[in-house]
Amino acid sequence: MRRRLVLRRRAGVSTIAEALDVPAVVAAARAVLEETSALLVAKHGLDEAAQRAYREKIIVRFSNPALLDTVERVGRQPLRKLSRNERFIGPAAELIESGFMPEALLGAIGAVLRFDVAADEQSVELQRMLRAESAERVVLQVCGLDAAHPLFASVVLEVRRAQGL
């Protein structure tokens, strides 16, 4: 989902509905939703067809131009969203622990790392960390992953990309 944020901002849109009009954004959103749905199906035995219908319902709902939800509002608080048990690192860690590489979630993590909005304190702090700290330290501090975790190296790579390395 955060990869969508970067794509939306780069596409020059301000709302989520506008962003979902961008083919690359909606494709990235669908890919993240598919990965997280697969986790829910495997972990909780949810019905796969029901999850597929729910994913489409979510895309349609957020594509509604009457919803004026902004990209900046959705992207705020990136440090919280990148923490160990939150919406990106948590499911990505569970997926990789079960043997599945969470490619779409890693792309979303990369997008969250690039969220740069001066009005958001966490965004400002994250950008400061990216300039001042090693990628490994950022992953340990922000994401709560240590070097032994199977997701660590992939997230370090995303941090390095966000750092321009």
mmCIF file with all atom_site columns, C-alpha atoms in Angstrom:
data_model
loop_
_atom_site.group_PDB
_atom_site.id
_atom_site.type_symbol
_atom_site.label_atom_id
_atom_site.label_alt_id
_atom_site.label_comp_id
_atom_site.label_asym_id
_atom_site.label_entity_id
_atom_site.label_seq_id
_atom_site.pdbx_PDB_ins_code
_atom_site.Cartn_x
_atom_site.Cartn_y
_atom_site.Cartn_z
_atom_site.occupancy
_atom_site.B_iso_or_equiv
_atom_site.pdbx_formal_charge
_atom_site.auth_seq_id
_atom_site.auth_comp_id
_atom_site.auth_asym_id
_atom_site.auth_atom_id
_atom_site.pdbx_PDB_model_num
ATOM 1   C CA . MET A 1 1   ? 0.000   0.000   0.000   1.00 0.00 ? 1   MET A CA 1
ATOM 2   C CA . ARG A 1 2   ? 2.807   2.442   0.707   1.00 0.00 ? 2   ARG A CA 1
ATOM 3   C CA . ARG A 1 3   ? 4.286   1.742   -2.689  1.00 0.00 ? 3   ARG A CA 1
ATOM 4   C CA . ARG A 1 4   ? 0.982   3.103   -3.911  1.00 0.00 ? 4   ARG A CA 1
ATOM 5   C CA . LEU A 1 5   ? 1.675   6.247   -1.892  1.00 0.00 ? 5   LEU A CA 1
ATOM 6   C CA . VAL A 1 6   ? 4.926   6.950   -3.704  1.00 0.00 ? 6   VAL A CA 1
ATOM 7   C CA . LEU A 1 7   ? 3.343   6.158   -7.051  1.00 0.00 ? 7   LEU A CA 1
ATOM 8   C CA . ARG A 1 8   ? 0.391   8.434   -6.241  1.00 0.00 ? 8   ARG A CA 1
ATOM 9   C CA . ARG A 1 9   ? 2.620   11.295  -5.190  1.00 0.00 ? 9   ARG A CA 1
ATOM 10  C CA . ARG A 1 10  ? 4.822   10.844  -8.237  1.00 0.00 ? 10  ARG A CA 1
ATOM 11  C CA . ALA A 1 11  ? 1.703   10.740  -10.383 1.00 0.00 ? 11  ALA A CA 1
ATOM 12  C CA . GLY A 1 12  ? 0.698   14.157  -9.053  1.00 0.00 ? 12  GLY A CA 1
ATOM 13  C CA . VAL A 1 13  ? -2.558  13.101  -7.410  1.00 0.00 ? 13  VAL A CA 1
ATOM 14  C CA . SER A 1 14  ? -3.831  14.149  -4.034  1.00 0.00 ? 14  SER A CA 1
ATOM 15  C CA . THR A 1 15  ? -6.607  11.683  -3.167  1.00 0.00 ? 15  THR A CA 1
ATOM 16  C CA . ILE A 1 16  ? -6.727  7.919   -2.884  1.00 0.00 ? 16  ILE A CA 1
ATOM 17  C CA . ALA A 1 17  ? -9.487  7.763   -5.501  1.00 0.00 ? 17  ALA A CA 1
ATOM 18  C CA . GLU A 1 18  ? -7.302  9.666   -7.981  1.00 0.00 ? 18  GLU A CA 1
ATOM 19  C CA . ALA A 1 19  ? -4.400  7.372   -7.171  1.00 0.00 ? 19  ALA A CA 1
ATOM 20  C CA . LEU A 1 20  ? -6.445  4.282   -7.905  1.00 0.00 ? 20  LEU A CA 1
ATOM 21  C CA . ASP A 1 21  ? -7.044  5.652   -11.386 1.00 0.00 ? 21  ASP A CA 1
ATOM 22  C CA . VAL A 1 22  ? -3.313  5.156   -12.030 1.00 0.00 ? 22  VAL A CA 1
ATOM 23  C CA . PRO A 1 23  ? -2.833  1.612   -13.418 1.00 0.00 ? 23  PRO A CA 1
ATOM 24  C CA . ALA A 1 24  ? 0.491   1.009   -11.652 1.00 0.00 ? 24  ALA A CA 1
ATOM 25  C CA . VAL A 1 25  ? -1.007  2.121   -8.343  1.00 0.00 ? 25  VAL A CA 1
ATOM 26  C CA . VAL A 1 26  ? -4.054  -0.102  -8.511  1.00 0.00 ? 26  VAL A CA 1
ATOM 27  C CA . ALA A 1 27  ? -1.864  -3.043  -9.601  1.00 0.00 ? 27  ALA A CA 1
ATOM 28  C CA . ALA A 1 28  ? 0.431   -2.500  -6.601  1.00 0.00 ? 28  ALA A CA 1
ATOM 29  C CA . ALA A 1 29  ? -2.567  -2.217  -4.274  1.00 0.00 ? 29  ALA A CA 1
ATOM 30  C CA . ARG A 1 30  ? -4.056  -5.438  -5.615  1.00 0.00 ? 30  ARG A CA 1
ATOM 31  C CA . ALA A 1 31  ? -0.742  -7.248  -5.216  1.00 0.00 ? 31  ALA A CA 1
ATOM 32  C CA . VAL A 1 32  ? -0.426  -6.203  -1.556  1.00 0.00 ? 32  VAL A CA 1
ATOM 33  C CA . LEU A 1 33  ? -4.031  -7.184  -0.877  1.00 0.00 ? 33  LEU A CA 1
ATOM 34  C CA . GLU A 1 34  ? -3.442  -10.571 -2.525  1.00 0.00 ? 34  GLU A CA 1
ATOM 35  C CA . GLU A 1 35  ? -0.415  -11.253 -0.317  1.00 0.00 ? 35  GLU A CA 1
ATOM 36  C CA . THR A 1 36  ? -2.186  -10.268 2.882   1.00 0.00 ? 36  THR A CA 1
ATOM 37  C CA . SER A 1 37  ? -5.289  -12.236 1.868   1.00 0.00 ? 37  SER A CA 1
ATOM 38  C CA . ALA A 1 38  ? -3.159  -15.328 1.249   1.00 0.00 ? 38  ALA A CA 1
ATOM 39  C CA . LEU A 1 39  ? -1.781  -14.949 4.766   1.00 0.00 ? 39  LEU A CA 1
ATOM 40  C CA . LEU A 1 40  ? -5.293  -14.655 6.237   1.00 0.00 ? 40  LEU A CA 1
ATOM 41  C CA . VAL A 1 41  ? -6.505  -17.697 4.306   1.00 0.00 ? 41  VAL A CA 1
ATOM 42  C CA . ALA A 1 42  ? -3.531  -19.789 5.454   1.00 0.00 ? 42  ALA A CA 1
ATOM 43  C CA . LYS A 1 43  ? -3.481  -18.539 9.032   1.00 0.00 ? 43  LYS A CA 1
ATOM 44  C CA . HIS A 1 44  ? -7.186  -18.405 9.826   1.00 0.00 ? 44  HIS A CA 1
ATOM 45  C CA . GLY A 1 45  ? -8.720  -20.710 7.231   1.00 0.00 ? 45  GLY A CA 1
ATOM 46  C CA . LEU A 1 46  ? -10.762 -17.952 5.643   1.00 0.00 ? 46  LEU A CA 1
ATOM 47  C CA . ASP A 1 47  ? -12.557 -18.672 2.406   1.00 0.00 ? 47  ASP A CA 1
ATOM 48  C CA . GLU A 1 48  ? -10.395 -17.792 -0.578  1.00 0.00 ? 48  GLU A CA 1
ATOM 49  C CA . ALA A 1 49  ? -13.318 -16.704 -2.779  1.00 0.00 ? 49  ALA A CA 1
ATOM 50  C CA . ALA A 1 50  ? -14.669 -14.480 -0.001  1.00 0.00 ? 50  ALA A CA 1
ATOM 51  C CA . GLN A 1 51  ? -11.246 -12.876 0.361   1.00 0.00 ? 51  GLN A CA 1
ATOM 52  C CA . ARG A 1 52  ? -11.069 -12.268 -3.391  1.00 0.00 ? 52  ARG A CA 1
ATOM 53  C CA . ALA A 1 53  ? -14.500 -10.565 -3.292  1.00 0.00 ? 53  ALA A CA 1
ATOM 54  C CA . TYR A 1 54  ? -13.454 -8.501  -0.279  1.00 0.00 ? 54  TYR A CA 1
ATOM 55  C CA . ARG A 1 55  ? -10.280 -7.319  -2.046  1.00 0.00 ? 55  ARG A CA 1
ATOM 56  C CA . GLU A 1 56  ? -12.311 -6.122  -5.009  1.00 0.00 ? 56  GLU A CA 1
ATOM 57  C CA . LYS A 1 57  ? -14.842 -4.439  -2.720  1.00 0.00 ? 57  LYS A CA 1
ATOM 58  C CA . ILE A 1 58  ? -12.014 -2.527  -1.015  1.00 0.00 ? 58  ILE A CA 1
ATOM 59  C CA . ILE A 1 59  ? -10.566 -1.357  -4.342  1.00 0.00 ? 59  ILE A CA 1
ATOM 60  C CA . VAL A 1 60  ? -14.012 -0.213  -5.545  1.00 0.00 ? 60  VAL A CA 1
ATOM 61  C CA . ARG A 1 61  ? -14.744 1.524   -2.245  1.00 0.00 ? 61  ARG A CA 1
ATOM 62  C CA . PHE A 1 62  ? -11.502 3.495   -2.186  1.00 0.00 ? 62  PHE A CA 1
ATOM 63  C CA . SER A 1 63  ? -11.870 4.338   -5.888  1.00 0.00 ? 63  SER A CA 1
ATOM 64  C CA . ASN A 1 64  ? -15.009 6.312   -5.103  1.00 0.00 ? 64  ASN A CA 1
ATOM 65  C CA . PRO A 1 65  ? -14.268 9.959   -6.042  1.00 0.00 ? 65  PRO A CA 1
ATOM 66  C CA . ALA A 1 66  ? -16.748 11.137  -3.383  1.00 0.00 ? 66  ALA A CA 1
ATOM 67  C CA . LEU A 1 67  ? -14.286 9.924   -0.735  1.00 0.00 ? 67  LEU A CA 1
ATOM 68  C CA . LEU A 1 68  ? -11.812 12.753  -0.395  1.00 0.00 ? 68  LEU A CA 1
ATOM 69  C CA . ASP A 1 69  ? -9.247  10.776  1.605   1.00 0.00 ? 69  ASP A CA 1
ATOM 70  C CA . THR A 1 70  ? -5.847  12.305  0.878   1.00 0.00 ? 70  THR A CA 1
ATOM 71  C CA . VAL A 1 71  ? -2.572  10.613  0.112   1.00 0.00 ? 71  VAL A CA 1
ATOM 72  C CA . GLU A 1 72  ? -0.893  12.601  2.887   1.00 0.00 ? 72  GLU A CA 1
ATOM 73  C CA . ARG A 1 73  ? -3.433  11.525  5.506   1.00 0.00 ? 73  ARG A CA 1
ATOM 74  C CA . VAL A 1 74  ? -3.161  7.864   4.551   1.00 0.00 ? 74  VAL A CA 1
ATOM 75  C CA . GLY A 1 75  ? 0.647   7.989   4.532   1.00 0.00 ? 75  GLY A CA 1
ATOM 76  C CA . ARG A 1 76  ? 1.176   9.757   7.858   1.00 0.00 ? 76  ARG A CA 1
ATOM 77  C CA . GLN A 1 77  ? 2.948   8.107   10.811  1.00 0.00 ? 77  GLN A CA 1
ATOM 78  C CA . PRO A 1 78  ? 5.348   5.946   8.808   1.00 0.00 ? 78  PRO A CA 1
ATOM 79  C CA . LEU A 1 79  ? 7.414   4.964   11.869  1.00 0.00 ? 79  LEU A CA 1
ATOM 80  C CA . ARG A 1 80  ? 4.362   3.398   13.493  1.00 0.00 ? 80  ARG A CA 1
ATOM 81  C CA . LYS A 1 81  ? 3.309   1.713   10.258  1.00 0.00 ? 81  LYS A CA 1
ATOM 82  C CA . LEU A 1 82  ? 6.791   0.197   9.818   1.00 0.00 ? 82  LEU A CA 1
ATOM 83  C CA . SER A 1 83  ? 6.994   -1.145  13.379  1.00 0.00 ? 83  SER A CA 1
ATOM 84  C CA . ARG A 1 84  ? 7.328   -4.879  13.974  1.00 0.00 ? 84  ARG A CA 1
ATOM 85  C CA . ASN A 1 85  ? 3.705   -5.795  14.619  1.00 0.00 ? 85  ASN A CA 1
ATOM 86  C CA . GLU A 1 86  ? 1.988   -3.281  12.366  1.00 0.00 ? 86  GLU A CA 1
ATOM 87  C CA . ARG A 1 87  ? 0.496   -3.484  8.879   1.00 0.00 ? 87  ARG A CA 1
ATOM 88  C CA . PHE A 1 88  ? 3.613   -3.951  6.749   1.00 0.00 ? 88  PHE A CA 1
ATOM 89  C CA . ILE A 1 89  ? 6.377   -5.654  8.695   1.00 0.00 ? 89  ILE A CA 1
ATOM 90  C CA . GLY A 1 90  ? 4.019   -7.922  10.652  1.00 0.00 ? 90  GLY A CA 1
ATOM 91  C CA . PRO A 1 91  ? 2.402   -9.686  7.684   1.00 0.00 ? 91  PRO A CA 1
ATOM 92  C CA . ALA A 1 92  ? 5.608   -9.608  5.617   1.00 0.00 ? 92  ALA A CA 1
ATOM 93  C CA . ALA A 1 93  ? 7.438   -11.352 8.464   1.00 0.00 ? 93  ALA A CA 1
ATOM 94  C CA . GLU A 1 94  ? 4.720   -13.985 8.792   1.00 0.00 ? 94  GLU A CA 1
ATOM 95  C CA . LEU A 1 95  ? 4.725   -14.626 5.059   1.00 0.00 ? 95  LEU A CA 1
ATOM 96  C CA . ILE A 1 96  ? 8.487   -15.062 4.817   1.00 0.00 ? 96  ILE A CA 1
ATOM 97  C CA . GLU A 1 97  ? 8.507   -17.248 7.940   1.00 0.00 ? 97  GLU A CA 1
ATOM 98  C CA . SER A 1 98  ? 6.075   -19.537 6.119   1.00 0.00 ? 98  SER A CA 1
ATOM 99  C CA . GLY A 1 99  ? 8.320   -19.696 3.053   1.00 0.00 ? 99  GLY A CA 1
ATOM 100 C CA . PHE A 1 100 ? 6.630   -17.074 0.859   1.00 0.00 ? 100 PHE A CA 1
ATOM 101 C CA . MET A 1 101 ? 8.592   -14.011 -0.326  1.00 0.00 ? 101 MET A CA 1
ATOM 102 C CA . PRO A 1 102 ? 6.356   -10.949 0.235   1.00 0.00 ? 102 PRO A CA 1
ATOM 103 C CA . GLU A 1 103 ? 7.370   -9.035  -2.890  1.00 0.00 ? 103 GLU A CA 1
ATOM 104 C CA . ALA A 1 104 ? 4.390   -6.663  -2.949  1.00 0.00 ? 104 ALA A CA 1
ATOM 105 C CA . LEU A 1 105 ? 4.676   -5.891  0.761   1.00 0.00 ? 105 LEU A CA 1
ATOM 106 C CA . LEU A 1 106 ? 8.395   -5.208  0.320   1.00 0.00 ? 106 LEU A CA 1
ATOM 107 C CA . GLY A 1 107 ? 7.522   -2.735  -2.428  1.00 0.00 ? 107 GLY A CA 1
ATOM 108 C CA . ALA A 1 108 ? 5.024   -1.124  -0.078  1.00 0.00 ? 108 ALA A CA 1
ATOM 109 C CA . ILE A 1 109 ? 7.659   -0.955  2.666   1.00 0.00 ? 109 ILE A CA 1
ATOM 110 C CA . GLY A 1 110 ? 9.946   0.819   0.204   1.00 0.00 ? 110 GLY A CA 1
ATOM 111 C CA . ALA A 1 111 ? 7.188   3.314   -0.524  1.00 0.00 ? 111 ALA A CA 1
ATOM 112 C CA . VAL A 1 112 ? 6.585   3.987   3.176   1.00 0.00 ? 112 VAL A CA 1
ATOM 113 C CA . LEU A 1 113 ? 10.298  4.663   3.588   1.00 0.00 ? 113 LEU A CA 1
ATOM 114 C CA . ARG A 1 114 ? 10.010  7.367   0.922   1.00 0.00 ? 114 ARG A CA 1
ATOM 115 C CA . PHE A 1 115 ? 7.043   9.124   2.553   1.00 0.00 ? 115 PHE A CA 1
ATOM 116 C CA . ASP A 1 116 ? 8.371   12.630  3.038   1.00 0.00 ? 116 ASP A CA 1
ATOM 117 C CA . VAL A 1 117 ? 5.882   15.205  4.281   1.00 0.00 ? 117 VAL A CA 1
ATOM 118 C CA . ALA A 1 118 ? 7.180   18.071  6.407   1.00 0.00 ? 118 ALA A CA 1
ATOM 119 C CA . ALA A 1 119 ? 3.884   18.369  8.312   1.00 0.00 ? 119 ALA A CA 1
ATOM 120 C CA . ASP A 1 120 ? 4.209   14.800  9.646   1.00 0.00 ? 120 ASP A CA 1
ATOM 121 C CA . GLU A 1 121 ? 6.654   14.492  12.569  1.00 0.00 ? 121 GLU A CA 1
ATOM 122 C CA . GLN A 1 122 ? 7.247   10.789  11.997  1.00 0.00 ? 122 GLN A CA 1
ATOM 123 C CA . SER A 1 123 ? 7.972   11.402  8.341   1.00 0.00 ? 123 SER A CA 1
ATOM 124 C CA . VAL A 1 124 ? 10.537  14.049  9.266   1.00 0.00 ? 124 VAL A CA 1
ATOM 125 C CA . GLU A 1 125 ? 12.153  11.708  11.817  1.00 0.00 ? 125 GLU A CA 1
ATOM 126 C CA . LEU A 1 126 ? 12.230  8.788   9.381   1.00 0.00 ? 126 LEU A CA 1
ATOM 127 C CA . GLN A 1 127 ? 13.908  10.917  6.715   1.00 0.00 ? 127 GLN A CA 1
ATOM 128 C CA . ARG A 1 128 ? 16.464  12.105  9.296   1.00 0.00 ? 128 ARG A CA 1
ATOM 129 C CA . MET A 1 129 ? 17.210  8.498   10.232  1.00 0.00 ? 129 MET A CA 1
ATOM 130 C CA . LEU A 1 130 ? 17.602  7.499   6.606   1.00 0.00 ? 130 LEU A CA 1
ATOM 131 C CA . ARG A 1 131 ? 20.213  10.237  6.168   1.00 0.00 ? 131 ARG A CA 1
ATOM 132 C CA . ALA A 1 132 ? 22.064  9.583   9.438   1.00 0.00 ? 132 ALA A CA 1
ATOM 133 C CA . GLU A 1 133 ? 21.881  5.852   10.139  1.00 0.00 ? 133 GLU A CA 1
ATOM 134 C CA . SER A 1 134 ? 22.983  2.665   8.406   1.00 0.00 ? 134 SER A CA 1
ATOM 135 C CA . ALA A 1 135 ? 20.277  0.648   6.690   1.00 0.00 ? 135 ALA A CA 1
ATOM 136 C CA . GLU A 1 136 ? 20.803  -2.172  9.190   1.00 0.00 ? 136 GLU A CA 1
ATOM 137 C CA . ARG A 1 137 ? 20.293  0.177   12.124  1.00 0.00 ? 137 ARG A CA 1
ATOM 138 C CA . VAL A 1 138 ? 17.124  1.631   10.609  1.00 0.00 ? 138 VAL A CA 1
ATOM 139 C CA . VAL A 1 139 ? 15.674  -1.865  10.155  1.00 0.00 ? 139 VAL A CA 1
ATOM 140 C CA . LEU A 1 140 ? 16.558  -2.827  13.715  1.00 0.00 ? 140 LEU A CA 1
ATOM 141 C CA . GLN A 1 141 ? 15.274  0.401   15.282  1.00 0.00 ? 141 GLN A CA 1
ATOM 142 C CA . VAL A 1 142 ? 12.227  1.114   13.156  1.00 0.00 ? 142 VAL A CA 1
ATOM 143 C CA . CYS A 1 143 ? 11.088  -2.341  12.067  1.00 0.00 ? 143 CYS A CA 1
ATOM 144 C CA . GLY A 1 144 ? 12.186  -4.355  15.081  1.00 0.00 ? 144 GLY A CA 1
ATOM 145 C CA . LEU A 1 145 ? 13.888  -6.996  12.945  1.00 0.00 ? 145 LEU A CA 1
ATOM 146 C CA . ASP A 1 146 ? 17.288  -8.354  13.875  1.00 0.00 ? 146 ASP A CA 1
ATOM 147 C CA . ALA A 1 147 ? 19.849  -9.723  11.441  1.00 0.00 ? 147 ALA A CA 1
ATOM 148 C CA . ALA A 1 148 ? 18.776  -13.322 12.104  1.00 0.00 ? 148 ALA A CA 1
ATOM 149 C CA . HIS A 1 149 ? 15.231  -12.767 10.864  1.00 0.00 ? 149 HIS A CA 1
ATOM 150 C CA . PRO A 1 150 ? 14.612  -14.002 7.293   1.00 0.00 ? 150 PRO A CA 1
ATOM 151 C CA . LEU A 1 151 ? 12.998  -10.664 6.327   1.00 0.00 ? 151 LEU A CA 1
ATOM 152 C CA . PHE A 1 152 ? 15.914  -8.553  7.568   1.00 0.00 ? 152 PHE A CA 1
ATOM 153 C CA . ALA A 1 153 ? 18.082  -8.583  4.422   1.00 0.00 ? 153 ALA A CA 1
ATOM 154 C CA . SER A 1 154 ? 15.161  -7.768  2.117   1.00 0.00 ? 154 SER A CA 1
ATOM 155 C CA . VAL A 1 155 ? 14.084  -4.805  4.253   1.00 0.00 ? 155 VAL A CA 1
ATOM 156 C CA . VAL A 1 156 ? 17.695  -3.616  4.486   1.00 0.00 ? 156 VAL A CA 1
ATOM 157 C CA . LEU A 1 157 ? 17.732  -3.587  0.683   1.00 0.00 ? 157 LEU A CA 1
ATOM 158 C CA . GLU A 1 158 ? 14.558  -1.461  0.627   1.00 0.00 ? 158 GLU A CA 1
ATOM 159 C CA . VAL A 1 159 ? 16.110  0.959   3.129   1.00 0.00 ? 159 VAL A CA 1
ATOM 160 C CA . ARG A 1 160 ? 19.265  1.229   1.017   1.00 0.00 ? 160 ARG A CA 1
ATOM 161 C CA . ARG A 1 161 ? 17.137  1.990   -2.034  1.00 0.00 ? 161 ARG A CA 1
ATOM 162 C CA . ALA A 1 162 ? 15.303  4.688   -0.080  1.00 0.00 ? 162 ALA A CA 1
ATOM 163 C CA . GLN A 1 163 ? 18.682  6.072   1.003   1.00 0.00 ? 163 GLN A CA 1
ATOM 164 C CA . GLY A 1 164 ? 19.729  6.201   -2.630  1.00 0.00 ? 164 GLY A CA 1
ATOM 165 C CA . LEU A 1 165 ? 22.477  3.613   -2.149  1.00 0.00 ? 165 LEU A CA 1
#
